[in-house]
Short mmCIF file of C-alpha atoms in Angstrom, two decimals:
data_model
loop_
_atom_site.label_atom_id
_atom_site.label_comp_id
_atom_site.label_asym_id
_atom_site.label_seq_id
_atom_site.Cartn_x
_atom_site.Cartn_y
_atom_site.Cartn_z
CA MET A 1 97.24 107.51 104.75
CA LYS A 2 97.70 110.45 102.69
CA LYS A 3 99.83 113.42 104.18
CA LYS A 4 99.50 116.87 102.86
CA LEU A 5 102.54 118.96 102.94
CA ILE A 6 100.78 122.29 103.23
CA SER A 7 101.92 124.33 106.09
CA MET A 8 99.56 125.15 108.80
CA LEU A 9 99.25 128.49 110.51
CA LEU A 10 99.25 128.43 114.21
CA SER A 11 98.56 131.23 116.56
CA GLY A 12 100.60 131.62 119.81
CA MET A 13 103.96 132.85 120.65
CA MET A 14 107.32 130.82 120.46
CA ALA A 15 107.93 129.16 123.84
CA VAL A 16 111.40 129.00 125.38
CA SER A 17 111.74 125.65 127.12
CA MET A 18 114.66 124.63 129.67
CA MET A 19 113.95 121.13 130.57
CA ALA A 20 116.26 119.48 132.75
CA GLY A 21 117.78 116.25 131.43
CA CYS A 22 118.35 115.06 127.81
CA GLY A 23 120.18 112.40 126.03
CA ASN A 24 120.00 108.77 124.87
CA PRO A 25 120.16 106.36 127.65
CA GLY A 26 123.73 104.98 127.82
CA ALA A 27 125.40 107.56 125.79
CA GLU A 28 128.53 108.86 127.63
CA ASN A 29 127.54 112.52 126.71
CA VAL A 30 124.33 112.64 128.55
CA GLN A 31 125.23 114.19 131.81
CA THR A 32 127.53 116.85 130.02
CA THR A 33 124.49 117.78 128.05
CA GLN A 34 122.40 118.11 131.01
CA ASP A 35 124.78 120.22 132.80
CA GLN A 36 125.51 122.49 129.87
CA THR A 37 121.78 122.78 128.74
CA ALA A 38 119.86 122.65 131.87
CA GLY A 39 121.48 125.13 133.96
CA ASP A 40 119.81 125.92 137.12
CA GLU A 41 116.56 123.99 137.52
CA SER A 42 114.93 126.74 139.39
CA LYS A 43 114.97 128.85 136.42
CA THR A 44 113.18 126.32 134.19
CA GLY A 45 109.63 128.06 135.00
CA ASP A 46 110.97 131.62 134.20
CA GLN A 47 109.39 132.00 130.98
CA GLU A 48 107.80 135.37 131.24
CA GLY A 49 108.96 136.37 127.73
CA THR A 50 112.30 138.06 129.10
CA GLY A 51 114.47 135.42 127.71
CA ALA A 52 116.10 135.35 131.19
CA SER A 53 116.45 131.58 131.42
CA SER A 54 117.75 131.17 127.93
CA ASP A 55 120.29 133.75 128.45
CA ASP A 56 121.44 132.26 131.57
CA ALA A 57 121.90 128.91 130.07
CA ILE A 58 123.93 130.25 127.16
CA ALA A 59 126.02 132.28 129.47
CA ASN A 60 126.71 128.89 131.59
CA LEU A 61 127.61 127.14 128.44
CA ILE A 62 129.99 129.98 127.51
CA ALA A 63 131.49 129.98 130.77
CA ALA A 64 131.90 126.18 130.88
CA THR A 65 133.69 126.47 127.58
CA THR A 66 137.58 126.58 128.08
CA ASP A 67 138.96 125.00 124.92
CA PRO A 68 138.22 125.62 121.15
CA VAL A 69 134.78 124.20 120.35
CA GLU A 70 135.30 121.62 117.52
CA LEU A 71 132.01 120.81 115.58
CA THR A 72 131.33 118.88 112.42
CA LEU A 73 128.42 119.42 110.29
CA TRP A 74 127.33 117.18 107.44
CA CYS A 75 124.95 118.31 105.03
CA SER A 76 124.02 117.80 101.19
CA GLU A 77 126.87 118.05 98.78
CA THR A 78 124.97 120.37 96.57
CA GLU A 79 126.44 123.82 96.01
CA GLY A 80 123.34 125.64 97.30
CA TYR A 81 123.62 123.77 100.62
CA GLN A 82 127.26 124.11 101.08
CA THR A 83 127.05 127.80 100.38
CA VAL A 84 124.29 128.68 102.50
CA MET A 85 125.42 126.60 105.38
CA ALA A 86 128.87 128.13 105.23
CA GLU A 87 127.29 131.56 105.55
CA LEU A 88 124.84 130.51 108.53
CA VAL A 89 127.87 128.98 110.44
CA GLU A 90 129.73 132.20 110.14
CA GLU A 91 126.71 134.23 111.33
CA PHE A 92 126.29 131.65 114.40
CA LYS A 93 130.17 132.14 115.23
CA ALA A 94 129.73 135.92 115.17
CA GLN A 95 127.13 135.82 117.76
CA TYR A 96 129.77 134.41 120.42
CA PRO A 97 132.86 136.39 119.86
CA ASP A 98 134.35 135.27 123.06
CA VAL A 99 134.30 131.72 122.06
CA GLU A 100 136.68 130.07 119.59
CA PHE A 101 135.07 127.75 117.04
CA ASN A 102 136.51 125.40 114.56
CA ILE A 103 133.35 124.36 112.47
CA THR A 104 133.75 122.00 109.69
CA ILE A 105 131.30 121.48 106.87
CA GLY A 106 131.28 118.03 105.33
CA ALA A 107 129.58 117.09 102.18
CA GLU A 108 127.19 114.23 102.82
CA SER A 109 124.76 112.59 100.58
CA GLU A 110 121.19 112.65 102.52
CA ALA A 111 120.28 109.24 100.87
CA ASN A 112 123.43 107.75 102.60
CA CYS A 113 123.40 109.59 105.65
CA LYS A 114 122.16 106.99 108.07
CA ASP A 115 124.61 104.35 106.72
CA ASP A 116 127.42 106.60 107.04
CA VAL A 117 126.65 107.64 110.56
CA LEU A 118 125.96 104.05 111.58
CA ALA A 119 129.18 102.84 110.06
CA ASP A 120 131.17 104.61 112.53
CA VAL A 121 128.75 106.91 114.72
CA GLU A 122 131.71 108.15 117.18
CA SER A 123 133.37 109.51 114.11
CA ALA A 124 130.42 110.86 112.33
CA GLY A 125 129.53 114.49 112.21
CA ASP A 126 128.33 116.15 115.35
CA LEU A 127 125.36 117.47 113.40
CA PHE A 128 123.90 115.96 110.25
CA VAL A 129 121.09 116.49 107.84
CA PHE A 130 118.94 113.29 106.97
CA PRO A 131 115.54 112.37 105.42
CA ASP A 132 112.72 111.58 107.90
CA ASP A 133 112.40 107.95 106.91
CA GLN A 134 115.97 107.35 108.43
CA LEU A 135 114.94 108.50 111.84
CA LEU A 136 113.76 105.19 113.47
CA ASP A 137 117.06 103.34 112.64
CA LEU A 138 119.18 106.30 114.00
CA VAL A 139 117.21 106.23 117.27
CA ASN A 140 117.31 102.57 117.80
CA ALA A 141 120.97 102.83 117.10
CA GLY A 142 121.47 105.38 119.81
CA ALA A 143 123.05 107.78 117.51
CA LEU A 144 120.70 110.83 117.99
CA GLN A 145 120.70 112.99 120.97
CA SER A 146 116.90 113.64 121.82
CA VAL A 147 115.96 117.34 121.94
CA GLU A 148 114.70 117.58 125.59
CA ALA A 149 116.39 120.78 126.38
CA THR A 150 116.41 124.05 124.35
CA TYR A 151 118.26 127.30 124.44
CA THR A 152 116.33 129.93 122.11
CA TYR A 153 113.04 128.64 120.97
CA ASP A 154 110.95 125.56 121.36
CA PRO A 155 111.18 123.60 117.89
CA THR A 156 107.79 121.85 118.59
CA THR A 157 106.00 125.08 118.59
CA THR A 158 107.53 126.85 115.55
CA ASN A 159 107.55 123.97 112.97
CA SER A 160 104.27 122.59 111.52
CA PRO A 161 102.89 119.65 113.62
CA ALA A 162 103.28 117.19 110.87
CA THR A 163 107.12 117.40 110.88
CA VAL A 164 107.48 117.65 114.50
CA GLU A 165 105.48 114.29 114.53
CA ALA A 166 107.65 112.83 112.10
CA ALA A 167 110.58 113.88 114.02
CA SER A 168 109.45 112.28 117.17
CA ILE A 169 109.01 108.71 118.59
CA ASP A 170 106.67 107.95 121.33
CA GLY A 171 106.18 111.83 122.02
CA LYS A 172 109.75 112.52 121.99
CA LEU A 173 111.69 114.87 119.77
CA TYR A 174 114.78 113.38 118.33
CA ALA A 175 115.69 115.92 115.59
CA TYR A 176 115.22 119.44 114.50
CA PRO A 177 112.68 119.88 111.62
CA MET A 178 114.48 121.76 108.72
CA THR A 179 112.33 121.19 105.51
CA ALA A 180 109.13 119.97 104.55
CA SER A 181 109.42 119.61 100.89
CA ASN A 182 111.16 116.20 100.26
CA GLY A 183 109.10 114.81 97.36
CA TYR A 184 108.97 115.20 93.37
CA PHE A 185 106.74 116.66 90.74
CA LEU A 186 107.30 118.02 87.11
CA PHE A 187 109.66 120.89 86.03
CA TYR A 188 109.03 122.15 82.82
CA ASN A 189 109.80 124.71 80.04
CA LYS A 190 106.52 126.59 79.30
CA ASN A 191 107.96 128.07 76.18
CA TYR A 192 107.57 124.64 74.66
CA LEU A 193 104.92 123.07 76.66
CA SER A 194 101.41 124.32 77.60
CA GLU A 195 99.58 123.61 80.81
CA GLU A 196 97.29 121.22 78.87
CA ASP A 197 100.54 119.25 77.53
CA VAL A 198 101.96 118.67 80.90
CA LYS A 199 98.67 117.11 82.43
CA SER A 200 99.30 113.52 81.05
CA TRP A 201 102.35 111.54 79.95
CA ASP A 202 100.52 110.97 76.39
CA SER A 203 100.43 114.66 75.81
CA LEU A 204 103.71 115.52 77.38
CA LEU A 205 105.72 112.99 75.28
CA ALA A 206 103.80 113.69 72.22
CA ALA A 207 104.51 117.47 72.46
CA ALA A 208 108.17 116.79 73.21
CA GLN A 209 108.45 114.49 70.36
CA ALA A 210 106.88 116.76 67.97
CA GLN A 211 109.48 119.55 68.81
CA GLY A 212 112.50 116.89 68.81
CA LYS A 213 112.83 117.33 72.79
CA THR A 214 112.88 115.09 75.40
CA VAL A 215 111.41 114.37 78.93
CA GLY A 216 113.25 113.06 81.82
CA MET A 217 112.63 110.88 84.83
CA GLU A 218 114.65 108.38 86.79
CA VAL A 219 112.10 105.74 86.10
CA SER A 220 114.51 103.02 87.22
CA GLY A 221 114.99 104.62 90.52
CA ALA A 222 112.75 102.99 93.25
CA TRP A 223 111.77 106.23 94.91
CA PHE A 224 110.54 107.77 91.66
CA MET A 225 108.86 104.30 90.34
CA TYR A 226 106.82 104.15 93.32
CA GLY A 227 104.73 106.97 92.04
CA PHE A 228 103.18 104.72 89.07
CA PHE A 229 102.09 101.77 91.44
CA ALA A 230 101.02 103.98 94.25
CA GLY A 231 98.87 106.25 91.77
CA ALA A 232 97.11 103.03 90.69
CA GLY A 233 96.27 101.98 94.00
CA LEU A 234 98.78 99.27 94.70
CA GLU A 235 100.44 99.10 98.15
CA MET A 236 104.02 99.47 99.30
CA LYS A 237 104.44 100.13 103.00
CA LEU A 238 106.42 99.08 106.22
CA GLY A 239 104.53 96.56 108.30
CA ASP A 240 104.29 96.36 112.13
CA ASP A 241 106.89 93.65 112.19
CA GLY A 242 109.45 95.76 110.31
CA LYS A 243 108.97 93.99 107.18
CA ASN A 244 107.60 95.39 103.82
CA ILE A 245 103.84 94.84 102.72
CA CYS A 246 103.62 95.04 98.89
CA ASN A 247 101.25 93.95 96.34
CA TRP A 248 102.72 95.24 93.38
CA ASN A 249 102.08 91.91 91.61
CA ALA A 250 98.29 91.91 92.57
CA GLU A 251 96.03 90.16 89.91
CA ASP A 252 92.67 91.03 91.70
CA THR A 253 92.93 94.84 91.88
CA LYS A 254 91.20 97.63 89.84
CA TYR A 255 94.48 98.07 88.10
CA THR A 256 96.76 94.90 88.13
CA GLY A 257 100.37 95.13 88.78
CA ALA A 258 101.02 93.84 85.35
CA ALA A 259 98.92 96.65 83.76
CA VAL A 260 100.80 99.16 85.68
CA ALA A 261 104.13 97.63 84.69
CA GLN A 262 102.96 97.57 81.06
CA ALA A 263 102.04 101.28 81.42
CA ILE A 264 105.57 102.09 82.51
CA THR A 265 107.39 100.28 79.75
CA ASP A 266 104.84 101.88 77.23
CA ILE A 267 105.94 105.42 78.62
CA CYS A 268 109.73 104.47 78.40
CA LYS A 269 109.46 103.11 74.84
CA ASN A 270 108.64 106.53 73.57
CA PRO A 271 111.55 108.25 71.67
CA ALA A 272 111.18 111.38 73.69
CA MET A 273 111.55 109.79 77.09
CA LYS A 274 114.86 109.66 78.89
CA ASN A 275 115.48 107.61 81.94
CA CYS A 276 117.91 109.51 83.77
CA VAL A 277 119.35 110.53 87.14
CA ASN A 278 119.22 114.05 88.37
CA GLU A 279 122.51 115.17 87.37
CA ASP A 280 122.17 114.10 83.89
CA ALA A 281 118.77 115.52 83.69
CA GLN A 282 120.04 119.03 84.75
CA ALA A 283 122.67 118.67 82.08
CA PHE A 284 120.16 117.88 79.43
CA ALA A 285 117.88 120.78 80.49
CA LEU A 286 121.00 123.13 80.37
CA ASN A 287 121.84 122.25 76.86
CA GLY A 288 118.23 122.78 75.63
CA GLU A 289 117.43 119.03 74.76
CA MET A 290 115.24 118.15 77.78
CA ILE A 291 112.01 120.33 78.30
CA ALA A 292 110.59 118.67 81.16
CA ASP A 293 111.67 116.49 84.11
CA VAL A 294 110.43 114.60 87.10
CA ASN A 295 112.55 115.87 90.11
CA GLY A 296 112.52 117.49 93.36
CA THR A 297 113.16 121.03 94.92
CA TRP A 298 116.91 120.38 95.19
CA ALA A 299 117.00 120.77 91.50
CA THR A 300 115.21 124.08 91.40
CA ASN A 301 118.05 126.35 90.75
CA ALA A 302 119.27 124.29 88.05
CA PHE A 303 116.01 124.31 86.17
CA VAL A 304 115.58 127.92 86.78
CA GLU A 305 118.87 128.51 85.01
CA ALA A 306 118.06 126.14 82.09
CA TYR A 307 114.43 127.32 81.29
CA GLY A 308 115.02 131.00 82.18
CA ASP A 309 111.56 132.88 81.46
CA GLY A 310 110.17 129.53 80.58
CA TYR A 311 110.71 128.08 84.08
CA ALA A 312 107.40 126.16 85.42
CA ALA A 313 106.37 123.40 87.67
CA CYS A 314 103.46 121.46 88.27
CA LYS A 315 102.03 118.21 89.86
CA LEU A 316 103.02 115.06 88.05
CA PRO A 317 101.05 113.93 84.95
CA THR A 318 98.40 111.20 84.73
CA PHE A 319 99.30 108.18 82.73
CA THR A 320 97.41 105.55 80.83
CA VAL A 321 96.24 102.11 82.44
CA ASP A 322 93.97 99.90 80.78
CA GLY A 323 92.79 102.64 78.60
CA GLU A 324 92.06 105.11 81.65
CA GLN A 325 93.93 108.10 83.11
CA VAL A 326 95.42 107.53 86.44
CA GLN A 327 97.02 110.37 88.53
CA MET A 328 100.48 109.43 89.57
CA GLY A 329 101.21 109.27 93.23
CA SER A 330 104.67 110.01 94.94
CA PHE A 331 106.68 109.74 98.02
CA ALA A 332 106.74 112.78 100.36
CA GLY A 333 108.76 113.71 103.43
CA TYR A 334 110.81 115.91 105.47
CA LYS A 335 114.48 116.59 106.36
CA PHE A 336 115.74 116.80 109.76
CA LEU A 337 119.06 118.00 111.48
CA GLY A 338 120.14 115.66 113.99
CA VAL A 339 122.75 116.06 116.72
CA ASN A 340 125.00 112.94 117.45
CA ALA A 341 124.48 111.48 120.68
CA TYR A 342 128.23 110.89 120.84
CA SER A 343 129.19 114.56 120.09
CA LYS A 344 131.99 115.87 122.53
CA ASN A 345 130.40 119.44 122.47
CA PRO A 346 126.62 118.54 122.74
CA GLY A 347 125.63 121.79 124.10
CA TRP A 348 127.13 123.72 121.27
CA ALA A 349 125.86 121.28 118.74
CA MET A 350 122.34 121.76 120.06
CA LEU A 351 122.59 125.37 120.16
CA LEU A 352 124.00 125.52 116.38
CA ALA A 353 121.21 123.09 115.54
CA GLU A 354 118.74 125.25 116.95
CA PHE A 355 120.32 128.48 114.99
CA LEU A 356 120.48 126.39 111.64
CA THR A 357 116.68 125.51 111.95
CA SER A 358 115.34 128.67 113.11
CA GLU A 359 112.84 130.78 111.23
CA GLU A 360 115.33 133.02 109.70
CA SER A 361 117.90 130.31 108.85
CA GLN A 362 115.16 128.21 107.16
CA THR A 363 114.11 131.17 105.07
CA LYS A 364 117.73 131.64 103.76
CA ILE A 365 118.11 127.72 103.23
CA ALA A 366 114.74 127.84 101.18
CA LEU A 367 115.93 130.91 98.96
CA ALA A 368 119.15 129.27 98.28
CA THR A 369 118.21 125.78 97.68
CA GLY A 370 114.41 125.95 96.63
CA GLU A 371 113.47 123.75 99.38
CA GLY A 372 110.38 124.29 101.49
CA PRO A 373 110.83 125.21 105.23
CA SER A 374 109.05 123.20 108.09
CA ASN A 375 108.96 126.49 110.27
CA ILE A 376 105.39 127.70 110.18
CA VAL A 377 106.02 131.47 109.61
CA ALA A 378 108.92 130.87 107.31
CA ALA A 379 106.77 128.58 104.83
CA SER A 380 103.83 131.07 104.90
CA SER A 381 105.83 134.01 103.57
CA GLU A 382 104.71 134.84 100.15
CA GLU A 383 108.26 134.94 98.78
CA ILE A 384 108.35 131.20 99.56
CA ALA A 385 104.83 129.93 99.35
CA SER A 386 104.48 131.52 95.97
CA ALA A 387 107.72 129.68 94.40
CA PRO A 388 106.73 127.39 91.33
CA ALA A 389 108.29 124.34 92.70
CA LEU A 390 106.78 124.53 96.13
CA ALA A 391 103.48 125.46 94.68
CA ALA A 392 103.90 122.13 92.45
CA LEU A 393 104.83 120.29 95.58
CA SER A 394 101.90 121.44 97.27
CA GLU A 395 99.54 120.49 94.47
CA GLN A 396 101.21 116.85 94.40
CA ALA A 397 100.71 116.66 98.18
CA GLU A 398 97.33 115.28 97.76
CA PHE A 399 98.65 112.40 96.03
CA ALA A 400 101.60 111.81 98.11
CA ASP A 401 102.56 109.17 100.61
CA LEU A 402 105.35 109.52 103.64
CA GLN A 403 108.14 107.41 102.90
CA ARG A 404 107.91 104.41 105.27
CA VAL A 405 109.56 101.47 103.70
CA GLY A 406 112.24 98.95 104.88
CA ASP A 407 115.74 98.59 103.47
CA ASN A 408 114.73 95.62 101.46
CA PHE A 409 112.60 97.79 99.10
CA TRP A 410 115.25 99.47 97.33
CA ALA A 411 117.24 96.82 95.52
CA PRO A 412 114.43 94.74 94.21
CA ALA A 413 112.42 97.56 93.17
CA ALA A 414 115.30 99.23 91.26
CA THR A 415 116.06 95.90 89.52
CA LEU A 416 112.51 95.78 88.49
CA GLY A 417 112.53 99.39 87.39
CA GLN A 418 115.38 98.81 85.14
CA SER A 419 113.61 95.84 83.62
CA LEU A 420 110.63 97.83 82.88
CA VAL A 421 112.70 100.71 81.44
CA GLU A 422 114.23 98.25 78.90
CA GLY A 423 111.29 96.21 78.32
CA SER A 424 113.58 93.21 78.84
CA TYR A 425 111.05 90.62 80.07
CA THR A 426 108.90 87.94 78.60
CA ASP A 427 106.85 87.22 81.58
CA VAL A 428 105.83 90.35 83.50
CA GLN A 429 103.80 88.46 86.00
CA LYS A 430 106.83 86.46 87.03
CA LEU A 431 109.02 89.74 87.11
CA LEU A 432 106.73 91.25 89.44
CA ASP A 433 106.33 88.20 91.66
CA ASP A 434 110.08 88.05 91.92
CA ALA A 435 110.26 91.61 92.70
CA VAL A 436 107.64 91.30 95.50
CA ALA A 437 109.25 88.28 96.97
CA GLY A 438 112.70 90.38 97.35
CA ILE A 439 110.75 93.36 98.75
CA THR A 440 108.93 91.51 101.42
CA GLN A 441 111.54 88.96 102.47
#
């Protein structure tokens, strides 16, 4: 099912809920969290807009804190994230001058977050940022503290319904929605490329080649390559049994897997095309060589710097399959902030998580990183909604699918992608059959 990433405006006030009890069954810190966050159960219904219950719960948390509060926050290694998170943490600490905090910010690849957390969950960050497709495995491993108690606002009412649903399992919220922009689109330099040029791969590459410039995309990356097969109507998803369902080798569909594979190879054969990762693409753009690149909001600042007054963004181009133009698809998704179920300071970790994913904080994160907020009010602000990258992501959303794939997808798909980029195959059908066999095992 196609999932649009266009934020929905809802009416109503923010609710402050104090619900007794929280935590993952069996986790040693459950009772601690209940004691620190729930407070007096008789106050849970006192939600007249005065903030009394919230203030009491925070006061109880402060009163129960006698030692320095040690917390570790894992977030993206990118400069934008590291900088804005450091600023927000200082703001959080300033709100509680009577409490001594030692909050360490660690640089953690979001793509690797689940694996790094589960490698040693008790030593992992007290809080960590991760993409939505990692939620199920983290919950199944008991690594996430469920959000059954809140201090300052209810995340289920302040964030878009789609992000809340994605952060929940069986109706229970397990993480704090933070962004709604984990997808990809096309950055381009409008001083070299027209709006007509960027509509298709054919015209895009022709324009770049004519000017001695290049276009980038990590075609060999499974995450990006998915867009070609999905756009052509071929399927790749996670089945109910936990195994992948994939028909990229189909021979009886409107566009066969072999035809899509050939289209990818044809694009990569163009002299103006560069198969490159994010960091290399940014470097090529900065030195003036690369005038367009398929990338995501995390790269916004680099392309703004590289392209200057020529900076622009749009949905992904169409590509040619069997002589017809086919719109590229893509993955879409969200980023969440999770609280470690084994945190030694769960109450403070949850309060910090609320602060870092509040409307004001999400706005600051968006302005610092270029990523789109999941908070309804923040996402609807003119300053953010009009940003070229987020407008492009919204335009691409019609053709995007939520990322729901099993672990066996990544390695075989990447191997397939590299072969298609190099054109180093003689039997494309066998190449696809082998890839699908690996993906679905």
